[in-house]
PDB file of C-alpha atoms in Angstrom:
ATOM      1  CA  UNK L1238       9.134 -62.407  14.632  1.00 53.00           C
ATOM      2  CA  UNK L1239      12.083 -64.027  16.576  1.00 59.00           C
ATOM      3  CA  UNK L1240      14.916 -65.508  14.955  1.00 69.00           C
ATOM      4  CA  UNK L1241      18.584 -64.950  14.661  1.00 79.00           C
ATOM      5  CA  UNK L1242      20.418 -62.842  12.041  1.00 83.00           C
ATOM      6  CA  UNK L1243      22.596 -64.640  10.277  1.00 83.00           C
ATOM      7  CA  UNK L1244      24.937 -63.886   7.220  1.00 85.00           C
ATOM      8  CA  UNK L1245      24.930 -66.864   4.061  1.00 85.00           C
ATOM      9  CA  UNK L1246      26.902 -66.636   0.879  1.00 90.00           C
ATOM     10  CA  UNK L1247      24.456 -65.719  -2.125  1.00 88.00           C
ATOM     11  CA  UNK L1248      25.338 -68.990  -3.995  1.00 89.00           C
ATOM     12  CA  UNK L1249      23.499 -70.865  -0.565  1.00 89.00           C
ATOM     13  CA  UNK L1250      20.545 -69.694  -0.912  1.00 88.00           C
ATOM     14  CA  UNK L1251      17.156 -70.408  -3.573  1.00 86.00           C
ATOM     15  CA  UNK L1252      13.919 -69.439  -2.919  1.00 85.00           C
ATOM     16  CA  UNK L1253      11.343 -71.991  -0.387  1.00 81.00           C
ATOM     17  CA  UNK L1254       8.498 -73.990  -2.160  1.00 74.00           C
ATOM     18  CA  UNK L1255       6.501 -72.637   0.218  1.00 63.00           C
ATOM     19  CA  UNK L1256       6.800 -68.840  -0.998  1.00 56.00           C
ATOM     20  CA  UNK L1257       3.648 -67.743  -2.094  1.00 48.00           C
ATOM     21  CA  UNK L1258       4.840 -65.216  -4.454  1.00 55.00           C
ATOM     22  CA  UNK L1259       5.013 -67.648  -7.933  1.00 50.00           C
ATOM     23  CA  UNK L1260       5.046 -64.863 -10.560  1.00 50.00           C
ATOM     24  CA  UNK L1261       7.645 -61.863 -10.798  1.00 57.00           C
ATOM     25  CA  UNK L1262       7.415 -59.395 -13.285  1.00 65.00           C
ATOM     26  CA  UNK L1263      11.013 -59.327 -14.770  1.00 74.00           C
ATOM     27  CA  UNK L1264      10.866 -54.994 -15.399  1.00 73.00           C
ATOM     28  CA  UNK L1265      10.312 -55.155 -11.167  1.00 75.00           C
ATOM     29  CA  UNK L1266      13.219 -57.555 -10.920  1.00 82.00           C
ATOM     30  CA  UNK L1267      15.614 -55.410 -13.402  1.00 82.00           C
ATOM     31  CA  UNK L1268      14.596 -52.061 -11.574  1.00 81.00           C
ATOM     32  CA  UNK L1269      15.141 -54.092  -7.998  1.00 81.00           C
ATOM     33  CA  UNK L1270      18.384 -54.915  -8.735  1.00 85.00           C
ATOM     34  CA  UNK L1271      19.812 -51.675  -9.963  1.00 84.00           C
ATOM     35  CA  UNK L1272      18.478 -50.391  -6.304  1.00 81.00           C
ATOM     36  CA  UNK L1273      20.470 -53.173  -4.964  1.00 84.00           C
ATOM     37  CA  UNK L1274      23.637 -52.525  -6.935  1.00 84.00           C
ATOM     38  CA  UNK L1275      23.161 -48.718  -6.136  1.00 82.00           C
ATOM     39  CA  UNK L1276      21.908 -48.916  -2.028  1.00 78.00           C
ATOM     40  CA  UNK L1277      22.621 -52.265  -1.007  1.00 81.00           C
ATOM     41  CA  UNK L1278      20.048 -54.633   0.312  1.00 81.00           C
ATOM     42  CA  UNK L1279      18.498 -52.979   2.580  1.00 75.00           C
ATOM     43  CA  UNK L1280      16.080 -55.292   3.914  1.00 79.00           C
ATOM     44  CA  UNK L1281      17.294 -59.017   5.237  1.00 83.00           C
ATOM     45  CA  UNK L1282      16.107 -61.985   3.849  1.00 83.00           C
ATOM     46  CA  UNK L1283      13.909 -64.303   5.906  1.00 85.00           C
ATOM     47  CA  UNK L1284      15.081 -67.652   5.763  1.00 86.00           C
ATOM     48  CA  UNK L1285      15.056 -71.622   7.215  1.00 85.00           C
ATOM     49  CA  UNK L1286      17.536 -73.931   6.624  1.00 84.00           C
ATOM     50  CA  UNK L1287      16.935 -76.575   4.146  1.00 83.00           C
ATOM     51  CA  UNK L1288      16.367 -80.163   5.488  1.00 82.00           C
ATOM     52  CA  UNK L1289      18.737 -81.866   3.054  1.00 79.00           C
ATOM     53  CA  UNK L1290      21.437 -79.508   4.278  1.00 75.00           C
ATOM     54  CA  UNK L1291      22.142 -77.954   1.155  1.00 81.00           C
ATOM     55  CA  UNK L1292      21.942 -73.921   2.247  1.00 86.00           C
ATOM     56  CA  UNK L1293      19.146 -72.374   3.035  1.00 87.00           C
ATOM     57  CA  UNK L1294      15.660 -71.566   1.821  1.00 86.00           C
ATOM     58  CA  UNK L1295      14.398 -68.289   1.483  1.00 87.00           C
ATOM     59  CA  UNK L1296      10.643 -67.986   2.686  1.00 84.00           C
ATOM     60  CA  UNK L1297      10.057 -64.216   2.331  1.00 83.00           C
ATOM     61  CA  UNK L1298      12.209 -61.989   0.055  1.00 82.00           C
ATOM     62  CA  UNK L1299      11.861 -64.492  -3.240  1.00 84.00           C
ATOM     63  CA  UNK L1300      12.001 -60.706  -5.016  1.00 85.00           C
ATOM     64  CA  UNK L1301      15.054 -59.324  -3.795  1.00 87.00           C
ATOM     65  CA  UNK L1302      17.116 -62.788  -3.846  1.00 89.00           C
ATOM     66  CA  UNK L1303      16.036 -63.115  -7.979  1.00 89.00           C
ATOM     67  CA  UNK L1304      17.434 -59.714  -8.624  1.00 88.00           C
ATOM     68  CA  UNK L1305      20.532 -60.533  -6.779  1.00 89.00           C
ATOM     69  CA  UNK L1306      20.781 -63.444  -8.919  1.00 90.00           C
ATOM     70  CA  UNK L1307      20.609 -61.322 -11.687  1.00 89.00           C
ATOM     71  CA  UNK L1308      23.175 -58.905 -10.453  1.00 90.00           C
ATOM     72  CA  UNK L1309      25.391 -62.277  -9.968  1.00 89.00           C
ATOM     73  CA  UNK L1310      24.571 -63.135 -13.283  1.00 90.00           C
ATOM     74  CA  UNK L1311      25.873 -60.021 -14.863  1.00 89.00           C
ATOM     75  CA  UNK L1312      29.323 -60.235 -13.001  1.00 87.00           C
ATOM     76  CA  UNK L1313      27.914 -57.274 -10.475  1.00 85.00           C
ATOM     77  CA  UNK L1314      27.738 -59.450  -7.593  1.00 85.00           C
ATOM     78  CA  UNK L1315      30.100 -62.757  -6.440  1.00 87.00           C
ATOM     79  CA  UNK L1316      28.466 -65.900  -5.967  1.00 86.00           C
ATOM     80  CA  UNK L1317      30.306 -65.391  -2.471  1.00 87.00           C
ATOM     81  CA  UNK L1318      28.847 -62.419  -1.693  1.00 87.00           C
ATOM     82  CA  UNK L1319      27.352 -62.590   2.097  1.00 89.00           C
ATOM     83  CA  UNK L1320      23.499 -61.754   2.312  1.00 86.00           C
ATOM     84  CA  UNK L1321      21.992 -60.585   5.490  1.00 86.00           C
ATOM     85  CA  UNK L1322      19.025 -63.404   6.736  1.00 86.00           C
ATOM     86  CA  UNK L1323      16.785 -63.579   9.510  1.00 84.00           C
ATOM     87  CA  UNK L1324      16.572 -67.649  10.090  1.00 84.00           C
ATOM     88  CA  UNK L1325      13.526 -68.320  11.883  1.00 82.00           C
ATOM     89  CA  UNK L1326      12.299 -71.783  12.893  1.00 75.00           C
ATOM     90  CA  UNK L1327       9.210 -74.142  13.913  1.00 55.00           C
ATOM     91  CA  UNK L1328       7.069 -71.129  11.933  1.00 58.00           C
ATOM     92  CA  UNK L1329       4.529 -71.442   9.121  1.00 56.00           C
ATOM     93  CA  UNK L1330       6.446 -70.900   6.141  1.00 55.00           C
ATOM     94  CA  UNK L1331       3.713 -70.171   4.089  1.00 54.00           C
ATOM     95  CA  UNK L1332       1.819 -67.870   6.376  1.00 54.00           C
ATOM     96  CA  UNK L1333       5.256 -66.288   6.922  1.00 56.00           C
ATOM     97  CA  UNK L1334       5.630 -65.537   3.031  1.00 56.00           C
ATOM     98  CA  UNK L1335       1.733 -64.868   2.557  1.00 55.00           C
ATOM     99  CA  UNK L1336       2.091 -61.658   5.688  1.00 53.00           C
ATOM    100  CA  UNK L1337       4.774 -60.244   4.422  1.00 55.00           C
ATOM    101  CA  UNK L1338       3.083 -59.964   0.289  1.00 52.00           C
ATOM    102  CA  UNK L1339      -0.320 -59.136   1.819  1.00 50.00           C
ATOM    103  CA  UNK L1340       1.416 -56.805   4.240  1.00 48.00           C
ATOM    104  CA  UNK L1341       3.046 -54.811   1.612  1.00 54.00           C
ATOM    105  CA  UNK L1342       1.778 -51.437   1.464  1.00 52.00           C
ATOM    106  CA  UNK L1343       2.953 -49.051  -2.002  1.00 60.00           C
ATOM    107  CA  UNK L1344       4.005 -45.775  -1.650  1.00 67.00           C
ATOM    108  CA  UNK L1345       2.217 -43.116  -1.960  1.00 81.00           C
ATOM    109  CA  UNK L1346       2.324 -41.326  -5.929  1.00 84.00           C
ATOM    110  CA  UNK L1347       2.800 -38.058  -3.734  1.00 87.00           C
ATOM    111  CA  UNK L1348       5.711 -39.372  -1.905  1.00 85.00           C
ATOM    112  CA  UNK L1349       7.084 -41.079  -4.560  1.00 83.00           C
ATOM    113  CA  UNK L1350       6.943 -38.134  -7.030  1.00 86.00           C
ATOM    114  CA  UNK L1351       8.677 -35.703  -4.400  1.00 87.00           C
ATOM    115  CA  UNK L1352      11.021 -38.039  -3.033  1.00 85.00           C
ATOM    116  CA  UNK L1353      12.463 -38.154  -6.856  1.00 86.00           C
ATOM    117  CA  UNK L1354      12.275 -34.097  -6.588  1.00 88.00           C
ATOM    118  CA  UNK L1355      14.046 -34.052  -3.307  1.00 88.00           C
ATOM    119  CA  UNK L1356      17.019 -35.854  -5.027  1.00 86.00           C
ATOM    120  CA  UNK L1357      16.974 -33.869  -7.673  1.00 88.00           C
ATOM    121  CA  UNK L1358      17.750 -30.711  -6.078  1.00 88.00           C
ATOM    122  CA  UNK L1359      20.527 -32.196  -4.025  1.00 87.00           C
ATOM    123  CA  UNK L1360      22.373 -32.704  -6.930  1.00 87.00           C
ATOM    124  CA  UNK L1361      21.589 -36.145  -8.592  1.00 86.00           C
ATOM    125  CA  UNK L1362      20.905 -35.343 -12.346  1.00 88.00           C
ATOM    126  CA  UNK L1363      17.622 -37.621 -14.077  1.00 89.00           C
ATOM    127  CA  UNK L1364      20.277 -39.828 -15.717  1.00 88.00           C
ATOM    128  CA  UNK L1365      21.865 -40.581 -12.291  1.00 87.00           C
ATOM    129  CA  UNK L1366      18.181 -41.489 -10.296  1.00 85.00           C
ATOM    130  CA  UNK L1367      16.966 -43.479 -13.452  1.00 84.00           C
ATOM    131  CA  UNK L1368      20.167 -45.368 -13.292  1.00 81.00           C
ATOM    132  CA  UNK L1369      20.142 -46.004  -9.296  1.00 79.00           C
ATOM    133  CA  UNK L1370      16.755 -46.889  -9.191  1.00 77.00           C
ATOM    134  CA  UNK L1371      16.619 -48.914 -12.363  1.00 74.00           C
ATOM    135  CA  UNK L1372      13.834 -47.040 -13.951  1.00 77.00           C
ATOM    136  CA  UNK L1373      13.167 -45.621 -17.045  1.00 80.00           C
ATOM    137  CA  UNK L1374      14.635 -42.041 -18.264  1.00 85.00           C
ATOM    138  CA  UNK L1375      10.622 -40.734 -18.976  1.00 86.00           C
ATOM    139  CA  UNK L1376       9.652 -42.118 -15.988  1.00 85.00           C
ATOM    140  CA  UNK L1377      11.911 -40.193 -13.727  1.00 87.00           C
ATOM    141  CA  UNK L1378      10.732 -36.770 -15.524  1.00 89.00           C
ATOM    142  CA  UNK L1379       7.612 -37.143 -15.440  1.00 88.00           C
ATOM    143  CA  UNK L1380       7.960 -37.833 -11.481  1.00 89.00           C
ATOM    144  CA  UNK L1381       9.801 -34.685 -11.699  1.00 91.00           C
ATOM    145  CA  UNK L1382       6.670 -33.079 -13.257  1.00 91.00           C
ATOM    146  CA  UNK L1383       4.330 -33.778 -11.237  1.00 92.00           C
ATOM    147  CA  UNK L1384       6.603 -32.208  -8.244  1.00 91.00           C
ATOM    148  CA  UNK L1385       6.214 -29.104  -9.831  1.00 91.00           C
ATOM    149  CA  UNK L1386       2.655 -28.725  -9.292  1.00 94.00           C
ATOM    150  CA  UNK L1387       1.349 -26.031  -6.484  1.00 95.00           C
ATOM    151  CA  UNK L1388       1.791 -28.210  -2.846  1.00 93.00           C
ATOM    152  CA  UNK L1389      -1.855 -26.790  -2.308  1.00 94.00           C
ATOM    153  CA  UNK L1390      -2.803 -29.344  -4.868  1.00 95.00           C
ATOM    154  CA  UNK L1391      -0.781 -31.579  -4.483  1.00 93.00           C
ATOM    155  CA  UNK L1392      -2.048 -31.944  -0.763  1.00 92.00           C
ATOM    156  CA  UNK L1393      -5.590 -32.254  -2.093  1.00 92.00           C
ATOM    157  CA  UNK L1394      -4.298 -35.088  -4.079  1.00 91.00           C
ATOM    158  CA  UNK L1395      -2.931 -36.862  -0.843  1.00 89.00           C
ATOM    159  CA  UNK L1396      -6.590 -36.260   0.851  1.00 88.00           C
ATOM    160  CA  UNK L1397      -7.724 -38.170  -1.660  1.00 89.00           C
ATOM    161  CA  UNK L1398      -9.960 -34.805  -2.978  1.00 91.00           C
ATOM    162  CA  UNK L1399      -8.263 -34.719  -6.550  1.00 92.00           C
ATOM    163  CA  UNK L1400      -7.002 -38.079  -8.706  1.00 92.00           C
ATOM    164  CA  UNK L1401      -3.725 -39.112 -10.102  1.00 90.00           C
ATOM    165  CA  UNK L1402      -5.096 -37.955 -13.590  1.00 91.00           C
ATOM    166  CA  UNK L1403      -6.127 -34.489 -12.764  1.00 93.00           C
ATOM    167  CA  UNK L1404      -2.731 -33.707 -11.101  1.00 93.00           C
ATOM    168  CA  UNK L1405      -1.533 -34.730 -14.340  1.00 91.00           C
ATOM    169  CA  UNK L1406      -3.157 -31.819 -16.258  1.00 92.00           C
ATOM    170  CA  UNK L1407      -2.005 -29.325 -14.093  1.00 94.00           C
ATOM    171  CA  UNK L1408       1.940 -30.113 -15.134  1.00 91.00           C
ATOM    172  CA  UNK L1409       1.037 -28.210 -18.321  1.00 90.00           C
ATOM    173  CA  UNK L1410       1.197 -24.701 -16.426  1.00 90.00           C
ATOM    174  CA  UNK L1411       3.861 -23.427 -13.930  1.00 89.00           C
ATOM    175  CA  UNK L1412       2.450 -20.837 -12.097  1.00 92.00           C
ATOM    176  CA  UNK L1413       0.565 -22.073  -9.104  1.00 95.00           C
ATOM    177  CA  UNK L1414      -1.612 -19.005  -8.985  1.00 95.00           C
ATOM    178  CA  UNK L1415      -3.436 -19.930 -12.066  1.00 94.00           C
ATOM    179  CA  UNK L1416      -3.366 -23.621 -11.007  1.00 95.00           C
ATOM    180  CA  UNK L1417      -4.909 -22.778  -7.598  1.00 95.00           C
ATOM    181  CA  UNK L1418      -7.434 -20.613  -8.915  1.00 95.00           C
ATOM    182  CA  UNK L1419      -8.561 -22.854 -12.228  1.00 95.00           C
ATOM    183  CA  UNK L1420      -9.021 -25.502  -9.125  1.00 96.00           C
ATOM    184  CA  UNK L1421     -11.072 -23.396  -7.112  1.00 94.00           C
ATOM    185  CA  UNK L1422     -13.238 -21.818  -9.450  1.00 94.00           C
ATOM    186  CA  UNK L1423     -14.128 -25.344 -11.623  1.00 92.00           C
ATOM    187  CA  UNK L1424     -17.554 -26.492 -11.903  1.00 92.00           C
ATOM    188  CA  UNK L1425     -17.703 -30.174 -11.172  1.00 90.00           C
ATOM    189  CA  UNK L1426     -17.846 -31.110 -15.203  1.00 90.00           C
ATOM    190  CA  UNK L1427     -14.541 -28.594 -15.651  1.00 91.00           C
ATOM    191  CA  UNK L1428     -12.681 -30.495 -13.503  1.00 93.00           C
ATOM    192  CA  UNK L1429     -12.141 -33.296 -16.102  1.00 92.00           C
ATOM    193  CA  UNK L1430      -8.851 -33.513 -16.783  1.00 91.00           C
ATOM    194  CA  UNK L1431      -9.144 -32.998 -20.634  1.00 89.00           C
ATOM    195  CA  UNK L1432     -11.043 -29.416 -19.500  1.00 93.00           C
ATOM    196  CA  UNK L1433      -8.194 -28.771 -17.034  1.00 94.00           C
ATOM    197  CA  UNK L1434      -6.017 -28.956 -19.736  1.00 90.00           C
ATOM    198  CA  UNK L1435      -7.988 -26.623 -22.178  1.00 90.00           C
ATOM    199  CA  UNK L1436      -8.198 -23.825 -20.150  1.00 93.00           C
ATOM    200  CA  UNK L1437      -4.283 -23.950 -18.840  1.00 91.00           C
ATOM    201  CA  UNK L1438      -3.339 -24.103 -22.553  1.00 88.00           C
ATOM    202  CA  UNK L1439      -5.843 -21.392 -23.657  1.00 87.00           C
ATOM    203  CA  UNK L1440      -4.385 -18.818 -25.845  1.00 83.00           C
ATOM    204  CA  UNK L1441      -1.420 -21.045 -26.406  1.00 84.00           C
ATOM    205  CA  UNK L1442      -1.142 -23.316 -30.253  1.00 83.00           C
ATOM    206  CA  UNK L1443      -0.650 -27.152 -30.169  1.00 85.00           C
ATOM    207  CA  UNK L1444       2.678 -27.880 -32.133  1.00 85.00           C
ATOM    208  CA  UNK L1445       0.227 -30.253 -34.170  1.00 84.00           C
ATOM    209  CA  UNK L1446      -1.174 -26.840 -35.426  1.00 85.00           C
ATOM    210  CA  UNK L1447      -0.971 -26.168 -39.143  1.00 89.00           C
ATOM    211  CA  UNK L1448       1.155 -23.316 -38.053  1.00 89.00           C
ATOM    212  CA  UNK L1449       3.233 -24.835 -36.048  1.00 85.00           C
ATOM    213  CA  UNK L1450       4.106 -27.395 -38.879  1.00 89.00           C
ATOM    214  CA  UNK L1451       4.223 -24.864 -41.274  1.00 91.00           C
ATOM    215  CA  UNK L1452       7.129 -22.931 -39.485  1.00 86.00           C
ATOM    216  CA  UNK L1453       8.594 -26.101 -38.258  1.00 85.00           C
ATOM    217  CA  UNK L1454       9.057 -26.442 -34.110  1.00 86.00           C
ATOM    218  CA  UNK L1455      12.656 -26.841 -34.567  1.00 87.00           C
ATOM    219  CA  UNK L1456      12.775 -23.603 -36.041  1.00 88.00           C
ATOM    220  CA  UNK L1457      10.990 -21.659 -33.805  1.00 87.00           C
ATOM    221  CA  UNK L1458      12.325 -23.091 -30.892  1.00 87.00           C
ATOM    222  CA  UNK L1459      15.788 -21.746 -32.681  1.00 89.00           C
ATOM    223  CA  UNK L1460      14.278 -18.557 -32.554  1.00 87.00           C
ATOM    224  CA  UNK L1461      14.053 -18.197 -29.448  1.00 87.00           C
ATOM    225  CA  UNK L1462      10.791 -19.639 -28.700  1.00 83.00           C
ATOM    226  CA  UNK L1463       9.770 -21.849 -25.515  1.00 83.00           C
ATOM    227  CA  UNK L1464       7.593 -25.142 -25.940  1.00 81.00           C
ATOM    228  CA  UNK L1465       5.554 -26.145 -22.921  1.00 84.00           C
ATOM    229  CA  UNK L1466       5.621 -29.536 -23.560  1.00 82.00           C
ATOM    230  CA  UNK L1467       3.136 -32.221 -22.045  1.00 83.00           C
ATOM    231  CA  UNK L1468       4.529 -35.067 -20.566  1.00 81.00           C
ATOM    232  CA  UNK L1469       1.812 -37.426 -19.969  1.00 81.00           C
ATOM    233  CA  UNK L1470       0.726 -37.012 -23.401  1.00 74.00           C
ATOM    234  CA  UNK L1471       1.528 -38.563 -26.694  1.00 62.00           C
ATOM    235  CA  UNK L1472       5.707 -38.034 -27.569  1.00 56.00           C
ATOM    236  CA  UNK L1473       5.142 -35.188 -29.815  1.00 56.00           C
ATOM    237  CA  UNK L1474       2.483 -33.195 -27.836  1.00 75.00           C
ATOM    238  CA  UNK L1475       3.421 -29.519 -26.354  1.00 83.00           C
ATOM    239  CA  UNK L1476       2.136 -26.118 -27.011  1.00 86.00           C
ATOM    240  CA  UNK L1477       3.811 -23.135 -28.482  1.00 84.00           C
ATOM    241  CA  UNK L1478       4.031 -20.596 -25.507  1.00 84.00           C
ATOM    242  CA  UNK L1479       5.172 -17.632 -28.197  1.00 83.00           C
ATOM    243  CA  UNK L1480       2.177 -16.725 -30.572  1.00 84.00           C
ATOM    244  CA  UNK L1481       3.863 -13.645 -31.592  1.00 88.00           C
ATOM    245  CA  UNK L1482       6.870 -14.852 -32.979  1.00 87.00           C
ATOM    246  CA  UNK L1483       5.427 -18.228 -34.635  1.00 86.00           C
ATOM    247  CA  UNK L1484       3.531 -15.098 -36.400  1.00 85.00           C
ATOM    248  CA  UNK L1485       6.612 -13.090 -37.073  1.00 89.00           C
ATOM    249  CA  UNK L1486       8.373 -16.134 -38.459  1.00 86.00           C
ATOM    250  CA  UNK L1487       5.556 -17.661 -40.915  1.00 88.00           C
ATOM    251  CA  UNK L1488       5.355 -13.866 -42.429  1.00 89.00           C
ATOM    252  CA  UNK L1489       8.928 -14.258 -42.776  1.00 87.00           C
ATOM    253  CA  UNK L1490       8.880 -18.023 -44.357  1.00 88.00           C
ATOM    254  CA  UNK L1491       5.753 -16.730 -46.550  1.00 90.00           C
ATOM    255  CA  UNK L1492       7.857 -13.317 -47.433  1.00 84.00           C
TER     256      UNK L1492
END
């Protein structure tokens, strides 16, 4: 697309009637706009100038020009501030804006997932990414979860030979041995993700176990004693990963 870059003050700019884009979910606009505050914008606007000479009107990009509003809104961002455009001319506005929507291809759960990881381990905490990227706290973990599953699977997964759902499961166990081998051995019908989960958990108690309850989860994990806890399940779902000393500590309660 030819055009020339040019650079217009924020407070010039609203979006063209011609954008096809005419509803924005505002959680996609918040989330946008902490990227923006955190990276910059780091793709242009595409705009024309407006026939009654009052700025110019912004044919693809409606998205990132609402959450700079926003940002302006909040005091994060001047009215002056000077946004990066394409201006294009004697073009199809509409066909313009309709491209780049339909164009639009997501990223990959896979990529997304370790990108987040990737971050992680150079040194930007979970409260740090969820800020940056404007996304919730238990969103940003469970990313991080699925990371941890073996790259063997995770591979399948991009091949498109396992679903979103049954990588899921597999965030209940750490050792990629056992997560390799469940995967290998399944029978068809095992491979459901509720049976993935059953035999990953096996020998270990649900903290919704009378047991478990009985003790109390905040005491055994005082003891000593490590919860495996499931992140795409309800809040209070995890398994108790020490049967021994749940044991030792209801004889205790009991003595």
């Amino acid at each position: 697309m030819s055009g020339e870059l040019i650079s217009v003050a924020l407070s010039s700019l609203k979006p063209a009637p011609q954008n096809v884009r005419r509803t924005n979910n505002q959680q996609a606009i918040e989330s946008l706009a902490a990227s923006i505050a955190a990276h910059g914008l780091l793709q242009n606007l595409i705009v024309v100038a407006d026939p009654d000479g009052n700025g110019f009107l912004v044919v693809a990009g409606c998205r990132r020009l609402a959450a700079m509003n926003l940002l302006a809104e909040r005091g994060t961002l001047p009215p002056e501030t000077q946004v990066q455009c394409l201006q294009v001319t004697s073009i199809d506005q509409h066909e313009i804006s309709l491209a780049e929507n339909v164009q639009r291809q997501a990223m990959h759960p896979a990529d997304e997932f370790e990108a987040f990881s990737e971050l992680l381990h150079a040194g930007m905490g979970e409260e740090t990414i969820a800020a940056r990227f404007g996304v919730a706290l238990d969103h940003v973990r469970r990313l991080l979860k699925l990371a941890t599953v073996s790259p063997k699977l995770i591979a399948d997964y991009r091949a498109g030979d396992m679903t979103l759902e049954q990588i899921m499961a597999f965030t209940v166990c750490d050792d990629h041995k056992k997560q390799e081998k469940l995967w290998k051995s399944a029978k068809a019908w095992e491979r459901n993700p509720r049976e993935l989960r059953k035999a990953l958990t096996e020998g270990l108690l649900h903290t919704r176990e009378a047991r478990v309850k009985f003790v109390g989860l905040d005491v055994y994990e005082a003891a000593g004693g490590a919860v495996i806890r499931d992140l795409f399940d309800d809040v209070e779902s995890g398994y108790v990963a020490d049967v021994k000393l749940l044991g030792k500590l209801a004889k205790e309660k009991i003595d």
